[in-house]
Short mmCIF file of C-alpha atoms and ligand atoms in Angstrom, two decimals:
data_model
loop_
_atom_site.label_atom_id
_atom_site.label_comp_id
_atom_site.label_asym_id
_atom_site.label_seq_id
_atom_site.Cartn_x
_atom_site.Cartn_y
_atom_site.Cartn_z
CA MET A 1 19.35 -2.06 -35.24
CA SER A 2 16.54 -0.70 -33.38
CA GLU A 3 16.32 2.96 -33.41
CA LEU A 4 16.23 4.50 -29.96
CA LEU A 5 12.87 6.58 -29.48
CA VAL A 6 14.02 7.82 -25.88
CA GLN A 7 17.05 8.76 -23.95
CA MET A 8 17.19 10.20 -20.60
CA GLU A 9 20.14 11.67 -18.89
CA GLY A 10 21.31 12.99 -16.03
CA ILE A 11 17.56 13.57 -13.71
CA ASP A 12 17.42 15.49 -11.62
CA LYS A 13 13.76 16.54 -9.99
CA ALA A 14 13.66 17.85 -5.84
CA PHE A 15 10.16 18.30 -4.53
CA PRO A 16 9.98 20.09 -1.08
CA GLY A 17 11.70 17.50 1.44
CA VAL A 18 12.28 15.19 -0.62
CA GLN A 19 14.66 14.73 -3.58
CA ALA A 20 13.01 12.26 -5.85
CA LEU A 21 15.33 11.64 -8.67
CA GLN A 22 18.75 12.46 -8.80
CA GLN A 23 21.10 11.46 -11.86
CA CYS A 24 18.32 9.49 -13.36
CA GLN A 25 19.08 7.57 -16.93
CA PHE A 26 16.71 5.51 -18.45
CA ASP A 27 16.29 4.69 -22.88
CA LEU A 28 14.01 3.30 -24.72
CA VAL A 29 14.50 1.14 -27.89
CA GLU A 30 11.72 0.82 -31.06
CA GLY A 31 10.03 -2.24 -30.48
CA GLU A 32 11.25 -3.48 -26.81
CA VAL A 33 9.49 -3.89 -23.46
CA HIS A 34 11.42 -1.83 -21.22
CA ALA A 35 10.42 -2.52 -17.31
CA LEU A 36 11.63 -0.29 -14.99
CA VAL A 37 11.48 -1.30 -11.47
CA GLY A 38 12.30 -0.19 -7.72
CA GLU A 39 10.86 -0.05 -4.11
CA ASN A 40 7.67 2.27 -3.38
CA GLY A 41 9.02 5.86 -3.66
CA ALA A 42 12.54 4.85 -6.01
CA GLY A 43 10.96 7.03 -8.26
CA LYS A 44 9.90 5.54 -11.05
CA SER A 45 6.44 6.69 -11.79
CA THR A 46 8.11 10.67 -11.22
CA LEU A 47 10.53 9.65 -14.10
CA MET A 48 7.70 8.79 -16.41
CA LYS A 49 6.26 11.96 -15.27
CA VAL A 50 8.61 14.06 -16.35
CA LEU A 51 9.11 12.27 -19.92
CA THR A 52 5.43 13.25 -20.22
CA GLY A 53 5.32 16.91 -19.51
CA ILE A 54 3.79 16.21 -16.45
CA TYR A 55 6.12 17.20 -13.85
CA GLN A 56 9.31 20.04 -15.19
CA LYS A 57 12.90 18.76 -14.72
CA ASP A 58 15.38 20.72 -12.24
CA SER A 59 18.16 19.37 -15.15
CA GLY A 60 19.25 16.74 -17.20
CA ARG A 61 18.64 16.59 -20.95
CA ILE A 62 15.64 14.63 -22.95
CA LEU A 63 15.58 13.34 -26.33
CA PHE A 64 12.94 11.71 -28.07
CA LYS A 65 14.37 10.35 -31.63
CA GLY A 66 17.43 12.08 -31.44
CA ASN A 67 16.33 15.14 -30.88
CA GLU A 68 16.12 17.29 -27.85
CA ILE A 69 12.55 17.62 -26.31
CA ASP A 70 11.02 19.28 -23.37
CA PRO A 71 7.71 18.61 -22.59
CA LYS A 72 5.86 20.97 -20.80
CA THR A 73 2.70 19.97 -20.44
CA PRO A 74 0.79 15.98 -21.05
CA LYS A 75 -0.53 17.24 -24.63
CA ASP A 76 3.13 18.27 -25.64
CA ALA A 77 4.05 14.28 -24.81
CA GLN A 78 0.75 13.49 -26.13
CA ASP A 79 1.87 15.32 -29.61
CA LEU A 80 5.17 13.51 -30.10
CA GLY A 81 3.44 10.53 -29.65
CA ILE A 82 4.20 9.51 -26.13
CA GLY A 83 1.48 8.06 -24.16
CA ILE A 84 1.31 7.39 -19.79
CA ILE A 85 -0.98 4.75 -18.57
CA HIS A 86 -1.16 6.23 -14.92
CA GLN A 87 -0.84 4.12 -11.64
CA GLU A 88 -3.79 6.29 -9.91
CA LEU A 89 -6.61 5.77 -12.12
CA ASN A 90 -7.16 9.10 -13.93
CA LEU A 91 -10.79 9.00 -15.11
CA MET A 92 -14.37 10.65 -14.91
CA PRO A 93 -16.35 9.04 -12.71
CA HIS A 94 -19.54 11.03 -13.98
CA LEU A 95 -18.65 10.22 -17.45
CA THR A 96 -19.41 6.96 -19.20
CA VAL A 97 -16.98 4.53 -20.32
CA ALA A 98 -17.06 5.72 -23.89
CA GLN A 99 -16.66 9.71 -23.07
CA ASN A 100 -13.77 9.26 -21.13
CA ILE A 101 -12.30 7.14 -23.71
CA PHE A 102 -12.74 10.14 -26.43
CA ILE A 103 -12.59 12.33 -24.01
CA GLY A 104 -11.48 15.86 -25.47
CA ARG A 105 -11.87 14.01 -29.34
CA GLU A 106 -15.20 13.48 -29.46
CA TYR A 107 -16.25 12.69 -32.25
CA MET A 108 -18.63 15.72 -33.85
CA SER A 109 -21.09 16.11 -36.31
CA GLY A 110 -20.87 19.73 -37.37
CA MET A 111 -20.99 21.67 -34.07
CA PHE A 112 -22.46 18.78 -32.22
CA LEU A 113 -21.35 15.69 -30.32
CA ASN A 114 -21.78 12.65 -32.43
CA ILE A 115 -22.55 10.62 -29.46
CA LYS A 116 -23.72 7.72 -31.51
CA LYS A 117 -20.88 7.29 -33.06
CA THR A 118 -18.45 7.71 -29.79
CA ASN A 119 -20.19 5.07 -28.57
CA GLU A 120 -19.84 2.62 -31.38
CA GLU A 121 -16.14 3.74 -31.85
CA ALA A 122 -15.80 3.12 -28.31
CA ALA A 123 -17.78 -0.79 -28.33
CA LYS A 124 -15.44 -1.54 -31.27
CA LEU A 125 -12.42 -0.46 -29.30
CA LEU A 126 -13.38 -2.63 -26.46
CA GLU A 127 -14.37 -5.34 -28.48
CA SER A 128 -10.95 -5.50 -30.27
CA LEU A 129 -9.11 -5.31 -27.47
CA ASN A 130 -11.23 -8.44 -25.37
CA ILE A 131 -12.61 -6.18 -23.02
CA HIS A 132 -16.28 -7.13 -21.94
CA ILE A 133 -17.60 -4.12 -21.02
CA ASN A 134 -20.43 -1.52 -21.86
CA PRO A 135 -19.26 1.45 -23.49
CA LEU A 136 -22.59 3.43 -21.64
CA ILE A 137 -21.78 2.46 -18.08
CA LYS A 138 -20.35 5.27 -15.53
CA VAL A 139 -17.07 4.76 -14.53
CA GLN A 140 -18.17 5.56 -11.21
CA ASP A 141 -20.10 2.43 -11.45
CA LEU A 142 -17.14 -0.23 -12.60
CA SER A 143 -14.70 -2.37 -10.16
CA VAL A 144 -11.12 -0.67 -9.69
CA ALA A 145 -10.18 -3.13 -12.29
CA LYS A 146 -12.29 -2.92 -14.85
CA GLN A 147 -11.74 1.30 -14.24
CA GLN A 148 -8.28 0.18 -14.95
CA MET A 149 -8.99 -1.85 -18.25
CA VAL A 150 -10.72 1.23 -19.30
CA GLU A 151 -7.76 3.47 -18.84
CA ILE A 152 -6.04 0.84 -21.04
CA ALA A 153 -8.52 0.66 -23.62
CA LYS A 154 -7.73 5.13 -23.83
CA ALA A 155 -4.17 4.79 -23.65
CA LEU A 156 -4.68 2.08 -27.10
CA SER A 157 -6.86 4.17 -28.91
CA ILE A 158 -4.02 6.88 -29.75
CA LYS A 159 -1.06 5.89 -31.88
CA THR A 160 1.54 6.85 -29.78
CA ASP A 161 5.56 5.07 -30.13
CA VAL A 162 6.33 5.18 -26.58
CA LEU A 163 3.48 3.99 -24.19
CA ILE A 164 3.86 4.21 -20.52
CA MET A 165 2.52 1.70 -18.50
CA ASP A 166 2.19 2.53 -14.70
CA GLU A 167 1.59 -0.77 -13.14
CA PRO A 168 -1.29 -1.74 -15.15
CA THR A 169 -1.43 -5.24 -13.66
CA ALA A 170 -1.46 -4.33 -9.64
CA ALA A 171 -5.70 -4.79 -10.63
CA LEU A 172 -5.90 -7.31 -12.77
CA THR A 173 -6.49 -11.21 -12.21
CA GLU A 174 -4.61 -13.63 -14.24
CA SER A 175 -7.15 -13.86 -17.03
CA GLU A 176 -6.90 -10.39 -17.88
CA ILE A 177 -2.94 -10.10 -17.36
CA ALA A 178 -2.88 -12.63 -19.99
CA ASP A 179 -4.64 -10.25 -22.08
CA LEU A 180 -3.08 -7.07 -21.82
CA PHE A 181 0.28 -9.07 -22.34
CA ARG A 182 -1.50 -10.04 -26.13
CA PHE A 183 -1.38 -6.18 -26.55
CA ILE A 184 1.53 -5.39 -25.16
CA ARG A 185 3.32 -8.20 -27.31
CA ASN A 186 1.29 -7.34 -30.24
CA LEU A 187 2.00 -3.24 -30.09
CA LYS A 188 5.69 -4.30 -29.93
CA ASN A 189 5.50 -6.08 -32.94
CA GLN A 190 4.57 -2.86 -34.57
CA GLY A 191 7.90 -1.29 -33.02
CA VAL A 192 5.83 0.69 -30.23
CA GLY A 193 8.61 0.99 -27.67
CA ILE A 194 7.02 0.04 -24.49
CA VAL A 195 8.28 1.11 -20.63
CA TYR A 196 6.46 -1.10 -18.37
CA ILE A 197 5.99 -0.52 -14.30
CA SER A 198 5.61 -3.28 -11.77
CA HIS A 199 5.96 -4.56 -8.26
CA ARG A 200 5.31 -8.81 -9.84
CA MET A 201 8.76 -10.06 -10.23
CA GLU A 202 7.24 -12.54 -11.83
CA GLU A 203 6.04 -10.89 -14.55
CA LEU A 204 9.26 -9.74 -15.42
CA LYS A 205 10.51 -12.68 -17.43
CA GLN A 206 7.38 -13.00 -19.59
CA ILE A 207 7.43 -9.78 -21.09
CA SER A 208 10.21 -7.96 -20.69
CA ASP A 209 13.33 -7.97 -22.98
CA ARG A 210 15.03 -5.47 -20.52
CA VAL A 211 15.12 -4.22 -17.06
CA THR A 212 16.06 -1.47 -15.05
CA VAL A 213 16.58 -0.95 -11.75
CA MET A 214 15.72 2.89 -9.60
CA ARG A 215 16.64 2.99 -5.51
CA ASP A 216 16.10 5.98 -3.92
CA GLY A 217 15.73 8.13 -6.53
CA GLN A 218 18.79 6.98 -8.39
CA TYR A 219 19.79 4.65 -11.40
CA VAL A 220 21.07 1.14 -10.49
CA GLY A 221 21.28 -0.65 -13.72
CA THR A 222 20.13 -1.63 -16.51
CA VAL A 223 20.29 -5.30 -17.66
CA LYS A 224 18.96 -7.46 -20.13
CA THR A 225 16.44 -9.72 -18.67
CA GLU A 226 17.29 -12.96 -20.62
CA GLU A 227 20.93 -12.41 -18.61
CA ILE A 228 19.50 -12.29 -15.44
CA GLU A 229 17.44 -14.22 -12.75
CA ILE A 230 14.57 -12.57 -10.89
CA ASP A 231 16.65 -13.02 -7.23
CA GLN A 232 19.52 -10.69 -8.79
CA ILE A 233 16.89 -7.97 -9.95
CA ILE A 234 15.80 -8.05 -6.18
CA GLN A 235 19.11 -7.58 -4.72
CA MET A 236 19.77 -4.90 -6.93
CA MET A 237 16.84 -3.09 -5.84
CA VAL A 238 16.26 -3.90 -2.11
CA GLY A 239 19.83 -4.84 -1.48
CA ARG A 240 18.17 -7.75 0.55
CA ILE A 241 15.77 -10.23 0.64
CA ILE A 242 13.14 -11.70 3.46
CA TYR A 243 10.45 -14.03 3.10
CA GLU A 244 8.19 -15.20 5.34
CA PRO A 245 8.39 -18.73 4.58
CA PRO A 246 4.99 -19.80 3.07
CA LYS A 247 2.21 -22.38 5.65
CA THR A 248 2.05 -25.55 4.94
CA GLN A 249 0.03 -26.05 7.79
CA SER A 250 -2.86 -23.80 9.50
CA THR A 251 -1.83 -22.14 12.98
CA VAL A 252 -5.13 -22.29 14.63
CA PRO A 253 -5.54 -24.56 17.32
CA PRO A 254 -8.17 -27.15 16.19
CA ASP A 255 -10.53 -25.35 19.69
CA ALA A 256 -9.58 -22.18 19.00
CA ALA A 257 -13.11 -19.80 19.04
CA VAL A 258 -15.09 -18.78 16.25
CA VAL A 259 -15.28 -15.00 16.13
CA LEU A 260 -16.76 -14.19 12.94
CA SER A 261 -20.08 -15.77 12.04
CA CYS A 262 -21.98 -14.86 8.49
CA LYS A 263 -24.99 -16.70 7.57
CA ASN A 264 -26.53 -16.96 4.35
CA LEU A 265 -25.70 -13.37 3.36
CA ASN A 266 -27.61 -12.19 0.43
CA SER A 267 -27.31 -8.76 -1.59
CA PRO A 268 -28.32 -8.38 -5.28
CA VAL A 269 -24.59 -9.63 -5.81
CA VAL A 270 -24.06 -12.04 -3.21
CA LYS A 271 -25.61 -15.15 -2.85
CA ASN A 272 -25.90 -17.20 0.79
CA VAL A 273 -22.81 -16.80 1.67
CA SER A 274 -22.16 -17.89 5.01
CA PHE A 275 -18.68 -18.99 6.42
CA GLU A 276 -16.96 -18.72 10.08
CA LEU A 277 -13.46 -17.24 11.10
CA LYS A 278 -12.23 -18.85 14.25
CA LYS A 279 -9.88 -16.36 16.46
CA GLY A 280 -5.78 -16.07 15.27
CA GLU A 281 -7.31 -17.47 11.86
CA ILE A 282 -6.32 -16.45 7.97
CA LEU A 283 -9.19 -16.87 6.17
CA GLY A 284 -7.95 -16.29 2.24
CA LEU A 285 -10.63 -14.81 -0.04
CA ALA A 286 -10.19 -16.01 -3.80
CA GLY A 287 -12.20 -15.77 -6.69
CA LEU A 288 -12.11 -13.94 -10.35
CA MET A 289 -12.66 -10.46 -10.65
CA GLY A 290 -16.26 -10.06 -9.86
CA ALA A 291 -16.97 -13.11 -7.95
CA GLY A 292 -18.39 -10.58 -5.36
CA ARG A 293 -15.67 -11.14 -2.22
CA THR A 294 -15.77 -7.60 -1.95
CA GLU A 295 -19.44 -6.73 -2.28
CA ALA A 296 -19.75 -9.87 0.84
CA CYS A 297 -16.95 -8.68 3.12
CA ARG A 298 -18.92 -4.91 2.34
CA LEU A 299 -22.22 -6.48 3.99
CA ILE A 300 -20.26 -7.58 6.95
CA PHE A 301 -18.68 -4.22 7.28
CA GLY A 302 -21.67 -2.44 6.89
CA ALA A 303 -21.04 0.03 3.59
CA ASP A 304 -23.36 -2.19 1.68
CA PRO A 305 -27.15 -3.02 3.11
CA LYS A 306 -28.22 -6.56 2.60
CA THR A 307 -31.22 -8.05 1.78
CA GLY A 308 -30.65 -11.37 3.94
CA GLY A 309 -28.79 -13.05 6.41
CA GLU A 310 -27.00 -12.36 10.09
CA VAL A 311 -24.01 -11.43 10.96
CA TYR A 312 -22.64 -13.40 14.53
CA LEU A 313 -19.65 -11.89 16.76
CA ASP A 314 -18.31 -14.24 19.46
CA GLY A 315 -21.37 -15.91 19.27
CA ARG A 316 -23.50 -12.63 19.58
CA LYS A 317 -25.90 -11.39 16.90
CA VAL A 318 -25.15 -8.18 15.88
CA GLU A 319 -26.81 -5.87 13.88
CA ILE A 320 -24.05 -3.66 11.91
CA THR A 321 -25.75 -1.17 9.40
CA SER A 322 -22.93 0.93 9.11
CA PRO A 323 -18.78 1.00 8.57
CA SER A 324 -19.26 3.01 11.86
CA ASP A 325 -21.03 0.30 13.79
CA ALA A 326 -18.62 -2.14 12.08
CA VAL A 327 -15.09 -0.17 13.58
CA GLU A 328 -17.04 0.02 16.53
CA HIS A 329 -17.92 -3.75 17.25
CA GLY A 330 -14.02 -3.96 16.38
CA ILE A 331 -13.60 -4.82 12.68
CA GLY A 332 -11.55 -2.97 9.99
CA TYR A 333 -12.17 -3.23 6.69
CA LEU A 334 -8.76 -2.03 4.48
CA SER A 335 -10.07 -0.96 1.34
CA GLU A 336 -8.76 -2.53 -2.39
CA ASP A 337 -9.27 1.37 -3.96
CA ARG A 338 -7.69 3.34 -1.81
CA LYS A 339 -8.51 6.67 -3.32
CA ARG A 340 -11.92 5.89 -2.92
CA TYR A 341 -12.95 4.67 0.08
CA GLY A 342 -9.56 4.11 2.09
CA LEU A 343 -8.20 7.95 2.34
CA ALA A 344 -8.08 11.34 2.53
CA VAL A 345 -5.58 12.35 -0.13
CA GLY A 346 -5.69 15.87 0.92
CA LEU A 347 -4.57 15.37 4.20
CA SER A 348 -1.23 14.59 6.59
CA ILE A 349 -0.43 10.79 6.99
CA ARG A 350 -0.75 11.74 11.08
CA ASN A 351 -4.54 13.04 9.90
CA ASN A 352 -5.15 10.10 8.23
CA SER A 353 -4.34 7.13 10.04
CA ILE A 354 -6.22 9.13 13.26
CA LEU A 355 -9.29 9.56 11.24
CA ALA A 356 -10.69 5.83 12.11
CA HIS A 357 -10.47 6.30 15.66
CA LEU A 358 -10.70 10.15 16.57
CA LYS A 359 -12.04 9.44 19.53
CA ASN A 360 -8.75 7.88 21.17
CA PHE A 361 -6.50 11.40 20.07
CA THR A 362 -9.08 13.91 21.76
CA LYS A 363 -8.90 15.84 24.80
CA PHE A 364 -11.48 17.71 25.69
CA GLY A 365 -12.84 18.18 21.82
CA LEU A 366 -9.33 18.79 20.88
CA VAL A 367 -6.77 16.71 19.21
CA ASP A 368 -3.45 15.37 20.84
CA ASP A 369 -0.96 16.86 18.09
CA LYS A 370 1.61 14.84 20.16
CA LYS A 371 0.18 11.23 21.22
CA ALA A 372 -1.09 11.61 16.76
CA SER A 373 2.57 12.46 15.83
CA LYS A 374 3.95 10.15 18.14
CA VAL A 375 1.46 7.20 17.49
CA THR A 376 1.74 7.96 13.67
CA ASP A 377 6.15 7.65 14.07
CA GLU A 378 6.04 4.41 15.13
CA PHE A 379 4.20 3.17 12.27
CA ILE A 380 5.79 5.37 9.77
CA ASP A 381 8.62 3.01 11.29
CA LYS A 382 7.17 0.26 11.76
CA ILE A 383 5.95 -0.48 7.64
CA ASP A 384 8.65 1.60 6.03
CA ILE A 385 6.57 3.89 4.86
CA LYS A 386 8.80 6.97 2.81
CA THR A 387 8.03 10.07 3.50
CA PRO A 388 9.74 13.23 4.89
CA SER A 389 7.60 13.87 7.97
CA ASN A 390 4.33 12.01 9.41
CA LYS A 391 3.27 15.67 8.21
CA GLN A 392 3.24 15.12 4.50
CA LEU A 393 0.31 14.90 2.39
CA VAL A 394 -0.75 11.66 1.02
CA LYS A 395 -1.06 12.73 -2.35
CA ASN A 396 1.99 13.80 -2.31
CA LEU A 397 3.15 9.40 -1.83
CA SER A 398 4.41 7.38 -4.14
CA GLY A 399 0.79 4.55 -4.56
CA GLY A 400 2.45 1.82 -2.71
CA ASN A 401 3.10 4.31 0.40
CA GLN A 402 -0.22 5.31 -0.14
CA GLN A 403 -1.47 1.71 0.55
CA LYS A 404 0.60 1.30 3.30
CA VAL A 405 -1.05 4.64 5.05
CA VAL A 406 -3.94 2.81 4.95
CA LEU A 407 -2.52 -0.06 6.81
CA ALA A 408 -1.62 2.08 9.31
CA LYS A 409 -4.35 3.48 9.74
CA TRP A 410 -6.25 0.27 10.73
CA LEU A 411 -3.67 -1.21 12.55
CA ILE A 412 -3.48 2.11 14.95
CA LYS A 413 -7.15 0.96 15.77
CA ASN A 414 -5.88 -1.71 16.90
CA CYS A 415 -9.35 -3.98 15.80
CA SER A 416 -9.85 -7.79 16.59
CA ILE A 417 -11.10 -8.22 13.00
CA LEU A 418 -9.75 -7.22 9.84
CA ILE A 419 -10.89 -7.69 6.51
CA PHE A 420 -7.80 -6.93 3.72
CA ASP A 421 -8.61 -6.45 0.38
CA GLU A 422 -5.59 -6.89 -2.12
CA PRO A 423 -3.62 -6.11 0.84
CA THR A 424 0.06 -5.91 -0.72
CA ARG A 425 -1.39 -4.19 -4.63
CA GLY A 426 0.81 -2.26 -5.90
CA ILE A 427 3.86 -2.34 -2.63
CA ASP A 428 6.82 -3.51 -3.18
CA VAL A 429 9.11 -6.82 -2.76
CA GLY A 430 10.69 -5.78 0.40
CA ALA A 431 7.52 -4.13 2.01
CA LYS A 432 5.06 -6.53 0.89
CA SER A 433 7.44 -9.12 3.19
CA GLU A 434 7.08 -6.65 5.98
CA ILE A 435 3.04 -6.36 5.36
CA TYR A 436 3.11 -10.25 5.79
CA LYS A 437 5.15 -10.81 8.97
CA LEU A 438 3.08 -8.08 10.41
CA MET A 439 -0.30 -10.15 9.22
CA ASN A 440 1.85 -13.23 11.47
CA GLU A 441 2.23 -11.42 14.29
CA LEU A 442 -1.30 -9.26 14.39
CA VAL A 443 -2.62 -13.51 14.64
CA ARG A 444 -0.31 -14.01 16.80
CA GLU A 445 -1.76 -11.64 18.99
CA GLY A 446 -4.83 -13.43 18.77
CA LYS A 447 -6.74 -10.84 16.27
CA SER A 448 -8.07 -12.68 13.05
CA ILE A 449 -8.27 -11.32 9.51
CA ILE A 450 -10.08 -12.24 6.24
CA MET A 451 -7.70 -11.97 3.26
CA ILE A 452 -9.46 -11.30 -0.01
CA SER A 453 -6.30 -11.28 -3.30
CA SER A 454 -5.76 -12.38 -6.56
CA GLU A 455 -2.29 -13.44 -6.11
CA LEU A 456 -3.00 -17.18 -5.41
CA PRO A 457 1.50 -17.61 -4.27
CA GLU A 458 -0.20 -15.24 -1.65
CA LEU A 459 -3.05 -16.97 -0.50
CA LEU A 460 -1.03 -19.92 -0.32
CA ARG A 461 1.56 -18.46 1.86
CA MET A 462 -0.45 -16.67 4.45
CA SER A 463 -3.68 -18.54 4.66
CA ASP A 464 -5.07 -21.13 7.60
CA ARG A 465 -7.56 -21.87 5.18
CA ILE A 466 -9.62 -20.73 1.73
CA ALA A 467 -12.88 -19.69 0.36
CA VAL A 468 -13.23 -19.66 -3.00
CA MET A 469 -16.09 -17.59 -4.69
CA CYS A 470 -17.56 -18.19 -7.75
CA GLU A 471 -20.07 -15.29 -9.15
CA GLY A 472 -21.63 -14.03 -5.45
CA ALA A 473 -21.65 -17.57 -4.10
CA LEU A 474 -19.38 -19.91 -2.17
CA THR A 475 -17.86 -22.53 -4.16
CA GLY A 476 -16.23 -24.19 -1.30
CA PHE A 477 -13.49 -23.84 0.94
CA LEU A 478 -9.71 -25.24 1.12
CA ASN A 479 -7.56 -25.91 4.17
CA ILE A 480 -4.02 -25.03 3.97
CA GLU A 481 -2.54 -28.28 4.17
CA GLU A 482 -4.76 -29.50 0.66
CA ALA A 483 -4.87 -26.14 -1.39
CA THR A 484 -3.02 -25.67 -4.52
CA GLN A 485 -3.39 -22.85 -7.46
CA GLU A 486 -5.78 -25.34 -9.75
CA LYS A 487 -7.51 -26.68 -6.84
CA ILE A 488 -8.72 -22.93 -6.09
CA MET A 489 -9.08 -21.96 -10.36
CA LYS A 490 -11.22 -25.26 -10.29
CA LEU A 491 -13.79 -23.46 -7.28
CA ALA A 492 -13.42 -20.03 -8.77
CA THR A 493 -14.84 -20.76 -12.13
CA GLN A 494 -16.84 -23.46 -10.80
CA ARG A 495 -20.92 -22.14 -11.70
CA ARG A 496 -23.29 -22.97 -9.32
CA GLN A 497 -25.97 -25.66 -10.42
N1 ATP B 1 3.79 15.88 -6.17
C1 ATP B 1 5.00 15.22 -5.14
N2 ATP B 1 4.96 16.04 -4.57
C2 ATP B 1 5.94 15.61 -3.07
N3 ATP B 1 6.41 14.66 -3.19
C3 ATP B 1 6.15 13.44 -4.38
C4 ATP B 1 5.81 14.24 -5.40
N4 ATP B 1 5.22 13.21 -6.13
C5 ATP B 1 6.29 11.70 -5.58
N5 ATP B 1 6.83 12.76 -4.79
C6 ATP B 1 7.85 12.25 -4.02
O1 ATP B 1 8.97 11.45 -4.28
C7 ATP B 1 9.21 10.63 -4.60
C8 ATP B 1 9.31 9.14 -5.36
O2 ATP B 1 7.57 9.13 -5.88
P1 ATP B 1 7.65 8.52 -7.21
O3 ATP B 1 5.83 7.84 -6.94
O4 ATP B 1 8.26 8.51 -8.09
O5 ATP B 1 7.35 6.25 -6.62
P2 ATP B 1 7.38 4.92 -7.16
O6 ATP B 1 8.90 4.60 -7.57
O7 ATP B 1 6.25 5.67 -8.30
O8 ATP B 1 6.82 4.43 -5.91
P3 ATP B 1 5.45 3.29 -6.59
O9 ATP B 1 6.22 1.96 -6.60
O10 ATP B 1 4.94 3.07 -4.89
O11 ATP B 1 4.39 3.47 -6.66
C9 ATP B 1 8.56 9.56 -2.65
O12 ATP B 1 9.20 9.86 -1.96
C10 ATP B 1 7.35 10.71 -3.17
O13 ATP B 1 6.67 10.96 -2.30
MG1 MG B 2 4.87 4.74 -9.03
#
């Protein structure tokens, strides 16, 4: 019989205006992967933050290996052998990868930091995990996916009996997920208990032994993964399943106008990218991590300087040299990194959503609060942002709900061309289908969308056409009628001659 590692009973936790947890329970045994699922805002991260001493519970009991514990700080939890990989990345951007991994536990030579040893140990660790990142690079220069992998390496570098992973795969591509699953199985064999939070339902069957479902801060139930179907888990989470039917045929008329045309876009990363986007089209942009999809779109949006190439809107050449030029021309960009480019997390939902277009909300130089509130409330309602009010600070929202605020911000702006960079990352199944519905509505209204996504099923479900990139260059286009996962992967791994 495996040892019981963690038992949580009757946990309550309130924040101003929000009962985040109500009589929650959870347990974890040695050597199991226990998935924790639920809609955005269900309380998953909060429950795990209570276990790791980041938040203090209002009531309830936590047992660790049979003894009652009350961790007051993350250090308390770490000392017991409970580690966590956070959903929101927590690295120090200006420090190197090696410094981040060993922060607070640096190798010393007498009184001095042994930088050489720190770097060597980091390199060894990364290599053992099959992560190809230079330990000397500053974290701020890494993509979100790579930062996520550094977080994982950091957590795995500390010996723990319990490891909590809060959406570790949200930013990863298929091959990195396969690597991660290998580490997880390895840890499991060593008897580590793993809490696995994810919105990717298809992963549950692959990696978990048991699944606990939460809804609205409450415990719904725990089931053995092998005894249940995914649909039943979704039923427990949301009580309903609503899916937009996948596209089997393009809905763009053959004579639709070209609204955006890029010719030979170049930058240090992007190589001769040319494509057209039609009115009412969803163009999926596929590729592996580092393929240059985000970088190409950032050139169009004026967020990075291009070294060559032209952009035409409605047939007219335009010079876009900054994001505000792009916004002026009706182009919106939903960033993949909501913290860095998408949101001012210290401001309220309302102020974030009107930030991209203050002009529409000011009267005589003052913000028209009523109007801003009204419009924001409409979107809170429409895309179901879970919050006590539009005045809630964005940093207090759950991860998925932050992503929805990014979405609201650009929807309010009424752009005719929208670039969605990983739009459903970290978003629960119910809200995902809401976002799909919304995207389809937007194109029906005549807007056009470029959607970067690492989820192949999502690309196949939503796109009229799929462009595939590899190593900074476009390697092919697939019409939705002919596209398959295999064809996309083939183009995504096709090096240029
Ligand atoms: N520091 C905080 N201050 C105020 N409210 C908070 C705070 N942290 C979380 N909440 C609220 O508690 C509720 C539960 O949030 P939590 O982050 O645990 O959800 P989650 O299940 O992890 O969701 P997601 O899947 O979106 O990450 C939400 O309504 C959230 O807004
Ligand atoms: Mg969360």
